[in-house]
Coordinates of C-alpha atoms and ligand atoms in Angstrom, one line a residue:
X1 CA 33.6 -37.5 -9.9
X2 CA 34.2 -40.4 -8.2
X3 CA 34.3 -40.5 -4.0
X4 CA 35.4 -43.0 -2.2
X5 CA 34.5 -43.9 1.5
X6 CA 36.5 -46.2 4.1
X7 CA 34.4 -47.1 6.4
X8 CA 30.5 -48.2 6.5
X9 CA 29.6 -47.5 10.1
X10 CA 28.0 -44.0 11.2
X11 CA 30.2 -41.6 9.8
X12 CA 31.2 -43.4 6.4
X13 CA 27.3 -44.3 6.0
X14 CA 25.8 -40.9 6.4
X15 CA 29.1 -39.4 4.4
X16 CA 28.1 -41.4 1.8
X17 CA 24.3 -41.2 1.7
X18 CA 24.7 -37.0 2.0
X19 CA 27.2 -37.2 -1.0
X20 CA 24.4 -39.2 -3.1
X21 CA 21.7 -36.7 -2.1
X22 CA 23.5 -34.0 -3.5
X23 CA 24.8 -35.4 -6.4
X24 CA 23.3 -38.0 -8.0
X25 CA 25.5 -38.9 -10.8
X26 CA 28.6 -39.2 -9.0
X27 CA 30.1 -42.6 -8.6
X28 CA 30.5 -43.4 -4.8
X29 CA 31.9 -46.5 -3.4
X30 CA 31.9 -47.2 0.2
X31 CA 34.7 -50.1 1.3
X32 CA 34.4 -51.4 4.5
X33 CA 35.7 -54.6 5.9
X34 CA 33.9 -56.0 8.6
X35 CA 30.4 -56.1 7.3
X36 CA 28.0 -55.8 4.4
X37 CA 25.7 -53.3 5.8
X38 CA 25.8 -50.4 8.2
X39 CA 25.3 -51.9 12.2
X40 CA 25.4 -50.1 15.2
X41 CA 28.6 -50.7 17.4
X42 CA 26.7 -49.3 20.1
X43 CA 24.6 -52.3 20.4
X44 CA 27.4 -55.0 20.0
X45 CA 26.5 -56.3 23.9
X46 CA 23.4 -56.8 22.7
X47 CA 24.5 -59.2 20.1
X48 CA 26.7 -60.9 22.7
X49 CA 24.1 -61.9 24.9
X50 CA 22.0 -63.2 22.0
X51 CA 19.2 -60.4 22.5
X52 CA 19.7 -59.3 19.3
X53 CA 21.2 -60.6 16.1
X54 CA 23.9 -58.4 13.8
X55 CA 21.0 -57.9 11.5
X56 CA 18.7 -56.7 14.3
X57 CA 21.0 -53.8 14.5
X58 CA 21.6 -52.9 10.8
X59 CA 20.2 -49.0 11.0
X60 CA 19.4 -49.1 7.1
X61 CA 17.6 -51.4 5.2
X62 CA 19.8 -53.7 2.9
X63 CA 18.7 -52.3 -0.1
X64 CA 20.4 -49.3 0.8
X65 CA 23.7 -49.5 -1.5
X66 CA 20.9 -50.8 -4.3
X67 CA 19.2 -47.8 -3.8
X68 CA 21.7 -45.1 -3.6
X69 CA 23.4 -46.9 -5.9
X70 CA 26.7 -47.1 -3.8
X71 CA 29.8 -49.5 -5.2
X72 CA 30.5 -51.9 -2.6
X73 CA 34.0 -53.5 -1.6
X74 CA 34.2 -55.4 0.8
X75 CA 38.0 -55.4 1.5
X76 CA 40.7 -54.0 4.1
X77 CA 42.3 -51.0 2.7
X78 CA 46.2 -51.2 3.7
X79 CA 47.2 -48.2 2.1
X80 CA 46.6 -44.9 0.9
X81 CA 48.8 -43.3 -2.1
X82 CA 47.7 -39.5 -1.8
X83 CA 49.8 -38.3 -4.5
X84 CA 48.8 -41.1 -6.5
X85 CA 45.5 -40.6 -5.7
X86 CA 44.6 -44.6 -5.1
X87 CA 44.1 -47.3 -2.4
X88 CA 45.9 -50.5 -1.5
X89 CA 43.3 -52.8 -0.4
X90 CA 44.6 -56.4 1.3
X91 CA 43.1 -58.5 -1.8
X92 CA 45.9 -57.1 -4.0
X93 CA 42.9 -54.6 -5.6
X94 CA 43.8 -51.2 -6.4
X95 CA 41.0 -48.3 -6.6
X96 CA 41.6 -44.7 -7.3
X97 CA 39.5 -41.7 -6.3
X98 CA 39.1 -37.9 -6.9
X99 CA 37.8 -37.7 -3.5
X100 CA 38.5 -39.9 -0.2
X101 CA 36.4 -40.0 3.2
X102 CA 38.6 -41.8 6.1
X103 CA 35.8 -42.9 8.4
X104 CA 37.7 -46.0 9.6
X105 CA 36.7 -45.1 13.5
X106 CA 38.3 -46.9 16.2
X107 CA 40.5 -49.7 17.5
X108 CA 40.6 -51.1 21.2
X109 CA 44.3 -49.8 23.0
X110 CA 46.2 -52.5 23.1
X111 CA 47.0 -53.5 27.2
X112 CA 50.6 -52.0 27.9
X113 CA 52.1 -55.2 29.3
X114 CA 55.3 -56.8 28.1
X115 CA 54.2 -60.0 26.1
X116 CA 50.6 -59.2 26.0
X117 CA 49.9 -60.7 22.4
X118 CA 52.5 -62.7 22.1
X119 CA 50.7 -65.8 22.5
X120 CA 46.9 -66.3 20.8
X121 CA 44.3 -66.3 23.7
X122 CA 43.9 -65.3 26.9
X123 CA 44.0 -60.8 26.0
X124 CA 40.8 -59.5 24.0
X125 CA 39.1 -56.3 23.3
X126 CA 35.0 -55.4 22.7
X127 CA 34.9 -53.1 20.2
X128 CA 34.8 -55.0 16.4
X129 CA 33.0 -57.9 15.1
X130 CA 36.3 -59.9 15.0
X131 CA 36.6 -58.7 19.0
X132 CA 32.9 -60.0 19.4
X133 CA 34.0 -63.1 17.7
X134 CA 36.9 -63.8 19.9
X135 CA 35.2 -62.8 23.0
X136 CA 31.9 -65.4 22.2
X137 CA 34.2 -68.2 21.3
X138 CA 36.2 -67.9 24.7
X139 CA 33.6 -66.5 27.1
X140 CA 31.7 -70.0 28.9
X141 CA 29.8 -70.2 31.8
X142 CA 31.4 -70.7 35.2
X143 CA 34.6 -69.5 34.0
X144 CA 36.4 -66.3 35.4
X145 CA 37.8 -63.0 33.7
X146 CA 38.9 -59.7 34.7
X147 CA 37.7 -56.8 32.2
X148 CA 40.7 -54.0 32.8
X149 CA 39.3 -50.6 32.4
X150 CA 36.5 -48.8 33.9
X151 CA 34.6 -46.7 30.6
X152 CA 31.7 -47.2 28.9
X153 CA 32.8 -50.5 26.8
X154 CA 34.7 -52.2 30.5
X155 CA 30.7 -52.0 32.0
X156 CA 29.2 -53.4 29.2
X157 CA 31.6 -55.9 28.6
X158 CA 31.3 -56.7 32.0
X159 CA 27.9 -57.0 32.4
X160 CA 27.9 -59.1 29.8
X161 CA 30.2 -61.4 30.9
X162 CA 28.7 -61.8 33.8
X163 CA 25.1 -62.4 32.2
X164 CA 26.7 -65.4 30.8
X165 CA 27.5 -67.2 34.2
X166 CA 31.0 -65.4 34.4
X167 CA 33.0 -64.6 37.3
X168 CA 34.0 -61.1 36.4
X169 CA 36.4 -59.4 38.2
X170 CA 36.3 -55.5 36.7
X171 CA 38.9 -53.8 37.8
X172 CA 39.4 -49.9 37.4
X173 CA 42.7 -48.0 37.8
X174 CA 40.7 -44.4 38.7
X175 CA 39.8 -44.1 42.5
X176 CA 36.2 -44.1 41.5
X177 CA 34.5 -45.4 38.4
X178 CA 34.3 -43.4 35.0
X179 CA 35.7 -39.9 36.5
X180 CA 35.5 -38.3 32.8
X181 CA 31.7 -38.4 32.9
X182 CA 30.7 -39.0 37.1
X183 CA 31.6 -37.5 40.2
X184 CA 32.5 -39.4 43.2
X185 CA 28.9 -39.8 44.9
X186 CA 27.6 -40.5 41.1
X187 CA 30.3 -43.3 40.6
X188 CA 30.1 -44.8 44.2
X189 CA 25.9 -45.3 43.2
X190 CA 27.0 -47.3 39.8
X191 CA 29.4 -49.2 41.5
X192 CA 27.6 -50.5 44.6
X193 CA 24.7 -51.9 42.1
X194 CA 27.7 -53.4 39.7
X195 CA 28.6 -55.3 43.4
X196 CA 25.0 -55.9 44.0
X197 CA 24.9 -57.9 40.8
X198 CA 27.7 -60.1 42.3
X199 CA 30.6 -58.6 40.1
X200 CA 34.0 -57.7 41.6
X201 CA 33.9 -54.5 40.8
X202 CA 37.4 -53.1 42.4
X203 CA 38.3 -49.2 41.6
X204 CA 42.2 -47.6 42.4
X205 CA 43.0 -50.8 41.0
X206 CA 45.6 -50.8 38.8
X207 CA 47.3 -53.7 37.1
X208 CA 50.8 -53.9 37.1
X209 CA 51.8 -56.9 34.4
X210 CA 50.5 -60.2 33.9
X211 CA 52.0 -63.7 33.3
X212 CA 50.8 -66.7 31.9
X213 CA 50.7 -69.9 34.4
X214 CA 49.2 -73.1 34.3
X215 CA 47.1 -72.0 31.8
X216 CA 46.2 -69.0 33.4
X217 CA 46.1 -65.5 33.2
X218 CA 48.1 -64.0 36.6
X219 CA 47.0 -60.4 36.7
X220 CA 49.6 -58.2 39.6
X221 CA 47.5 -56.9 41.5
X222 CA 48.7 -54.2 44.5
X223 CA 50.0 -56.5 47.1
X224 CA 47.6 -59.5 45.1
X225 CA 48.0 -61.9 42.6
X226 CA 44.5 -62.3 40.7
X227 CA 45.1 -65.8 38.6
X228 CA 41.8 -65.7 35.3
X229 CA 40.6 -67.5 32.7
X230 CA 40.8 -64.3 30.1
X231 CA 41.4 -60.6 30.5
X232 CA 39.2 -58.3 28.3
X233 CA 41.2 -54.9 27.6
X234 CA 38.6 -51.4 27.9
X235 CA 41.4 -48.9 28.5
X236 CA 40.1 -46.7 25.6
X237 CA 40.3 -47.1 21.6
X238 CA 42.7 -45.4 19.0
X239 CA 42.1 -44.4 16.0
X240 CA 42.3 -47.2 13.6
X241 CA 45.0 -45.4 11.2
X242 CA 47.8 -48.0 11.8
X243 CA 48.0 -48.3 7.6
X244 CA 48.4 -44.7 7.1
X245 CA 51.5 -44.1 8.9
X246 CA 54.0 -44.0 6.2
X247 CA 51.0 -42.6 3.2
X248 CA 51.6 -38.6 4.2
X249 CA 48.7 -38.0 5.5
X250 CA 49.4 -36.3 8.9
X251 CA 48.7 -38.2 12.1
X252 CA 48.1 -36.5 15.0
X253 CA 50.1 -38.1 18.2
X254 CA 48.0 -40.3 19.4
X255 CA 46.7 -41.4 15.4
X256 CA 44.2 -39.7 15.0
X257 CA 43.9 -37.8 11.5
X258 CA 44.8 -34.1 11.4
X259 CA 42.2 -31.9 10.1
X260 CA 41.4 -28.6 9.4
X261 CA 37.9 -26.9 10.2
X262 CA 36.4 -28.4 7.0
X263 CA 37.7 -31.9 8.2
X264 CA 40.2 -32.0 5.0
X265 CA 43.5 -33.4 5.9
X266 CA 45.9 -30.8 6.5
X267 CA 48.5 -32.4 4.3
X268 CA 46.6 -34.4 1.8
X269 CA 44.2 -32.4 -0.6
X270 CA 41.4 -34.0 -1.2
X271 CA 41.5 -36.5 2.1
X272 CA 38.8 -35.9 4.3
X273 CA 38.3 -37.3 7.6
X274 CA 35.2 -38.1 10.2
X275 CA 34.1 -39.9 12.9
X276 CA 36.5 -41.6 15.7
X277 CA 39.9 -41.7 13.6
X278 CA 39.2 -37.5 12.9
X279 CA 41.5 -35.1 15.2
X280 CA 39.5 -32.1 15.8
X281 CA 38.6 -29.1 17.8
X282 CA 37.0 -29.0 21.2
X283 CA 34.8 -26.3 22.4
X284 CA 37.8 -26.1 25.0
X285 CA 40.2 -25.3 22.2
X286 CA 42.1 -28.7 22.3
X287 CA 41.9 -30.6 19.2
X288 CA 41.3 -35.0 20.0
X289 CA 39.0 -37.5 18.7
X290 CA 34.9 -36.9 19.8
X291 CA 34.7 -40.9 19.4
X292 CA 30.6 -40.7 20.3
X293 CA 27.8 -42.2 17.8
X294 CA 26.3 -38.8 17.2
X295 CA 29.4 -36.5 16.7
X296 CA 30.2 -39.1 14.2
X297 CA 27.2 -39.1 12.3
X298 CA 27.5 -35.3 12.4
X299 CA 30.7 -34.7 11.5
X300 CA 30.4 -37.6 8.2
X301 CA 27.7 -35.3 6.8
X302 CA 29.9 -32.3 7.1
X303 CA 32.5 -34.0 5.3
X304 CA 30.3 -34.9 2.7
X305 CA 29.7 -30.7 2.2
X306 CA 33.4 -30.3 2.4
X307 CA 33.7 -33.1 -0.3
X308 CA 31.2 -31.5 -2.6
X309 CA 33.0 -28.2 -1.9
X310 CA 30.9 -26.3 0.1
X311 CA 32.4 -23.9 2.4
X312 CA 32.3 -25.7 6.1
X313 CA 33.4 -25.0 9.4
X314 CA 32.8 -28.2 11.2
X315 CA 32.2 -27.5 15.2
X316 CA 30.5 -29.8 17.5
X317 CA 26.8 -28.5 19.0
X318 CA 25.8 -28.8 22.6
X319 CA 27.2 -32.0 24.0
X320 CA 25.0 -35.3 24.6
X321 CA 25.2 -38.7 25.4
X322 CA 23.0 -40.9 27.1
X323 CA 24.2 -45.0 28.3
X324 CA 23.3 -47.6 30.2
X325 CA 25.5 -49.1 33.4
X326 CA 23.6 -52.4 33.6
X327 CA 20.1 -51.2 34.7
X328 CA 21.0 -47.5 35.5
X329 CA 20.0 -45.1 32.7
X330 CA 22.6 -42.5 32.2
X331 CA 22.0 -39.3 30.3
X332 CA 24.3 -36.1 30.2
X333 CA 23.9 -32.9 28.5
X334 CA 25.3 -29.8 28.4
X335 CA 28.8 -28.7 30.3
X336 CA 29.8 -31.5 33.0
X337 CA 33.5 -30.8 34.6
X338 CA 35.8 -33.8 33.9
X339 CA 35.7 -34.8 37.8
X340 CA 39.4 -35.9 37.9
X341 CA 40.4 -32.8 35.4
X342 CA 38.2 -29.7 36.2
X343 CA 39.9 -28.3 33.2
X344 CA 38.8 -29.8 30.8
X345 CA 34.8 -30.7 30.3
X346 CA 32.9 -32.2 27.7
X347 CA 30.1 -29.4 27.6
X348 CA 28.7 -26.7 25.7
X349 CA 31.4 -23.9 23.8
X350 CA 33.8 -23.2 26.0
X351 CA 32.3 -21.2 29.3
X352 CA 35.7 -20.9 30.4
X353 CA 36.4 -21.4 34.0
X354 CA 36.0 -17.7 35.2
X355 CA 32.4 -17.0 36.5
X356 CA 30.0 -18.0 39.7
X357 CA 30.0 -21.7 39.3
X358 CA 27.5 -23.7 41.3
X359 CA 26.5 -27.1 41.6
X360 CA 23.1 -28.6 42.5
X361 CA 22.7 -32.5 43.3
X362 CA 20.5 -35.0 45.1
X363 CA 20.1 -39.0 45.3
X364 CA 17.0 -40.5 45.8
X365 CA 16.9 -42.2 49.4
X366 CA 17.9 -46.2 49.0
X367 CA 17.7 -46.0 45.1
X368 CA 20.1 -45.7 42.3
X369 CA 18.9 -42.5 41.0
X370 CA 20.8 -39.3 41.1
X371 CA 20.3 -35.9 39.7
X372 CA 23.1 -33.1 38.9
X373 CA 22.6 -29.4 37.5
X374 CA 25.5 -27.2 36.8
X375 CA 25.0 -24.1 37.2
X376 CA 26.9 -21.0 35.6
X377 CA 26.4 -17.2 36.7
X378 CA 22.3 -18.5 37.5
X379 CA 21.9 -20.3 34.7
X380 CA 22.2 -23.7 34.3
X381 CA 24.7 -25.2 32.1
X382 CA 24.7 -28.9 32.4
X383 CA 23.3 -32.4 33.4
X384 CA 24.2 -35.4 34.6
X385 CA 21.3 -37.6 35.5
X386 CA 21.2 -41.8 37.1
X387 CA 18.0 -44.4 36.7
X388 CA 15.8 -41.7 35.4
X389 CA 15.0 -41.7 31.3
X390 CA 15.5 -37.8 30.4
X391 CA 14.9 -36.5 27.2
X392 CA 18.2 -34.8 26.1
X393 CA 16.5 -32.2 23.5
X394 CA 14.4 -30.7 26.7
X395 CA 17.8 -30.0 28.7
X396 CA 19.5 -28.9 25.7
X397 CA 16.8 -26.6 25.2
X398 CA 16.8 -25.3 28.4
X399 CA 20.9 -24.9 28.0
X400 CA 20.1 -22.6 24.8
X401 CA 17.3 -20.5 26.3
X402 CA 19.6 -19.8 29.9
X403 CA 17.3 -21.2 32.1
X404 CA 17.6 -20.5 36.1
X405 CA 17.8 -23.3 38.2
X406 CA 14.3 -22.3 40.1
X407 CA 12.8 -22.8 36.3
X408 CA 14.8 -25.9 35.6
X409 CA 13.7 -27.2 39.3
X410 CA 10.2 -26.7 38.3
X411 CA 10.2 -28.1 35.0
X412 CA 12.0 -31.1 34.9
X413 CA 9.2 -33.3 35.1
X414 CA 8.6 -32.3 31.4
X415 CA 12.2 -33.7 30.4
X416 CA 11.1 -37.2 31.6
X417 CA 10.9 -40.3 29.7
X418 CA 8.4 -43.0 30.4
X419 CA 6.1 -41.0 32.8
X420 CA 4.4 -43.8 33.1
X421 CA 7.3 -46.0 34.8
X422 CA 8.9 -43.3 36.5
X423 CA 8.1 -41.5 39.8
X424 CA 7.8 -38.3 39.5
X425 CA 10.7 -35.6 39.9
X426 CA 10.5 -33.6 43.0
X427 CA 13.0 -31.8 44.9
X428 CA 14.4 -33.5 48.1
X429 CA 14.9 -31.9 51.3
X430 CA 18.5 -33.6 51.3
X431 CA 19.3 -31.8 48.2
X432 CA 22.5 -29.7 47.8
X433 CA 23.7 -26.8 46.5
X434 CA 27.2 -26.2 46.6
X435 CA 29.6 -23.7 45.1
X436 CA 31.9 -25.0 42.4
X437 CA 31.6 -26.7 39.3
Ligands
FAD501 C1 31.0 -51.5 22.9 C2 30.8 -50.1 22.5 C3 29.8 -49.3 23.1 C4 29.7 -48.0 22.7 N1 28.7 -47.3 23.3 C5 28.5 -46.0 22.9 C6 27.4 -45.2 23.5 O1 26.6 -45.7 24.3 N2 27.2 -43.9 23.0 C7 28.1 -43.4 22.1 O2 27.9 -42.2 21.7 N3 29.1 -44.1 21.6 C8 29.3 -45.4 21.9 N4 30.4 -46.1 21.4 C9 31.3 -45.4 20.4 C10 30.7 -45.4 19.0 O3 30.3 -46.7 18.7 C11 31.7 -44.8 18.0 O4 31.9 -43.5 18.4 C12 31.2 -44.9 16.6 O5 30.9 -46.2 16.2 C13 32.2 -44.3 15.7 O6 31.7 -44.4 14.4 P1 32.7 -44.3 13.1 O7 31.8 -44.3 11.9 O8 33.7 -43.2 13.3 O9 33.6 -45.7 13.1 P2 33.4 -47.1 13.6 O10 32.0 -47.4 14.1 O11 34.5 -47.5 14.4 O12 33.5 -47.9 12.2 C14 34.7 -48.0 11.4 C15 34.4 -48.5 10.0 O13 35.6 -48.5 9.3 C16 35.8 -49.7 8.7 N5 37.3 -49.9 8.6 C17 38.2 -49.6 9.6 N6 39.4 -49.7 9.1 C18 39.3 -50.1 7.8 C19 40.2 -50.4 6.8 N7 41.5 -50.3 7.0 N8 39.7 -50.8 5.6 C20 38.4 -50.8 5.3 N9 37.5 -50.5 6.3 C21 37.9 -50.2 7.5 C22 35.1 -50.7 9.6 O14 34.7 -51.9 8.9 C23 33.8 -49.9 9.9 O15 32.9 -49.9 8.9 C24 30.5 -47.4 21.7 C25 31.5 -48.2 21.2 C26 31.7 -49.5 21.5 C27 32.8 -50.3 20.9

């Protein structure tokens, strides 16, 4: 049997090492094309500001493809054949497989103005080692840039920036910052210390167009002209499946690859998918991307099972993600309401929206640190905390056993990180307890 595995980040990697425990006779290659090893994305602001090097961030140790004894190709694959069973690759290569793993994650989305990337310079992204690249080789001190996109990768490219003697302008369409993951009060702490930094840090911003002047970039601003040096582009990533679009494998809208519960294509035998580029279902009953470190690593050693034909229903745990927005720690667990979409939520299976939903919050007096419970007929559902270290498995835990809030309240001290460096939790007499979710 012979797998083959696009992609050498999370997913791919752990796809690939899974398959290899199982079977140790099968030929595996992994191709990948923008490094030798497996490196963690999450850490690419890191490498930016020269805190760590690429290598510093390589998860396994380099004798890892010796060891597993893993075929590697370094190589961009332009092409799938399912039918054919094979692989285009951009050296002109060919390479069959009985199996295939698509873990080719994510791309940056490409800013929506007219003329955008028409010209080289002056438009980049922060999500590849090519982006890195383009970024480092642009990026000098006392020049100024507007990062476009207020998620996870706009603050780290942002701080980043303006670590390196930037002016940074970020600028943030939503009327507060991140409203997937933060409420209001949450968002208005993060930004405040983004503008105590010295950042620009703008939200119901949007950006209309842009033209190039004088060597310039001219962002349209409302009722403003904001003239840069360079724009960095966060407005989200998409799947990186540009090459499969005409191979028969079924995209999903927005690129993603369909899959069914065993993340095998839905129209390709024999294709699996994992990781950022993988559609597939929410505990909310949509189907979209995850596009998080963990879900990724999860849902490559599923695929590997499904590959080696065991009977798999891929679904995602209790959700968990934890972040940094410069200093302030972020961790979330559990079910957290999308603030601008109550809807929808990122939380544990699906409580659905009927049920006693109550919401307990404080902020520590002149500090960014927050802390947010949801709570679910009594029993608390989900986290959300600011500047505080918490250890995710302890909240998770408590989410599994149905913990009351009084409980919670009473415990939380033993989900904290760093006792040493941390005051203690207590509850404030400013704390709140409101109804709704
Ligand atoms: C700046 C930044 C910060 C982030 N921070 C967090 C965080 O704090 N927490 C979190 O949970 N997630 C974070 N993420 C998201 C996380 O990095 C991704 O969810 C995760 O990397 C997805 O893993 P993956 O294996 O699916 O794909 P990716 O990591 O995107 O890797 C894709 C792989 O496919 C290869 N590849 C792609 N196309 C081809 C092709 N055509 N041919 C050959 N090889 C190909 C690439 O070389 C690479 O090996 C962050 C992402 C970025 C960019």
């Amino acid at each position: 049997m012979h797998f083959v595995v696009v992609g050498n980040s999370i997913a791919g990697i752990e796809a690939a090492i899974a398959l290899r425990n199982r079977d140790a006779h099968a030929r595996i290659t992994v191709v990948s094309y923008e490094h030798d090893h497996p490196f963690a994305r999450v850490s690419l602001m890191y490498i930016f500001c020269g805190q760590l090097r690429l290598e510093d961030t390589e998860f396994y140790d380099r004798d890892l493809y010796a060891r597993m004894r893993f075929d590697r190709v370094r190589d961009l694959v332009v092409g799938v054949d399912p039918a054919a069973k094979t692989l285009s690759l951009k050296s002109g290569a060919t390479l069959g497989y009985d199996r295939l793993l698509l873990a080719v994650g994510s791309t940056a989305r490409r800013l929506p103005w007219a003329g955008a990337y028409d010209a080289p310079g002056g438009v980049h992204h922060f999500v590849t080692l090519p982006d890195l690249e383009g970024v480092n080789a642009v990026a000098k001190p006392g020049m100024s840039c507007a990062v476009v996109g207020g998620g996870l990768i706009g603050v780290e490219s942002a701080e980043v920036l303006h670590l390196r003697g930037l002016k940074v302008h970020f600028l943030v369409r939503e009327p507060w910052y991140f409203p997937v993951a933060l409420d209001k009060a949450e968002a208005e702490v993060v930004a405040e210390h983004i503008r105590h930094h010295g950042l620009d840090c703008r939200t119901g911003t949007p950006v209309d167009g842009f033209e190039r002047r004088d060597g310039k970039i001219v962002l349209r601003l409302p009722g403003e002209e904001l003239p840069v040096d360079f724009v960095v582009g966060a407005i989200g990533v998409v799947p990186n499946t540009g090459f499969l679009v005409d191979s028969g494998i079924a995209l999903a809208p927005g690129g993603a690859i369909e899959t069914r519960d065993n993340l095998e294509s839905t129209s390709a035998p024999g294709v699996f998918a994992a990781g950022d580029c993988a559609q597939v279902t929410w505990p909310d009953g949509s189907r979209r991307p995850e596009q998080i470190w963990y879900t990724s690593r999860d849902q490559g050693r599923a695929a590997a099972r499904a590959m080696l034909g065991d009977d798999v229903k891929y679904r995602r745990g209790t959700w968990y993600n934890s972040a940094k927005f410069f200093d302030i720690e972020y961790t979330t667990a559990g079910f957290i309401p999308f603030a601008a979409k109550p809807h929808k939520h990122q939380g544990v299976g699906a409580p659905g929206e009927e049920g006693h939903w109550q919401t307990w919050y404080q902020q520590l007096p002149g500090k960014a640190v927050t802390q947010r419970i949801v709570v679910k007929d009594g029993r608390v559902v989900g986290f959300n905390g600011l500047g505080t270290r918490w250890d995710h498995q302890v909240f998770m835990r408590w989410i599994h056993e149905r913990r009351s809030l009084d409980y919670v309240l009473a415990h939380m001290n033993e989900a904290r990180f760093d006792e040493e460096f941390m005051e203690p939790f207590r509850v404030l007499p400013t704390a709140t307890l409101v109804d709704g979710a």
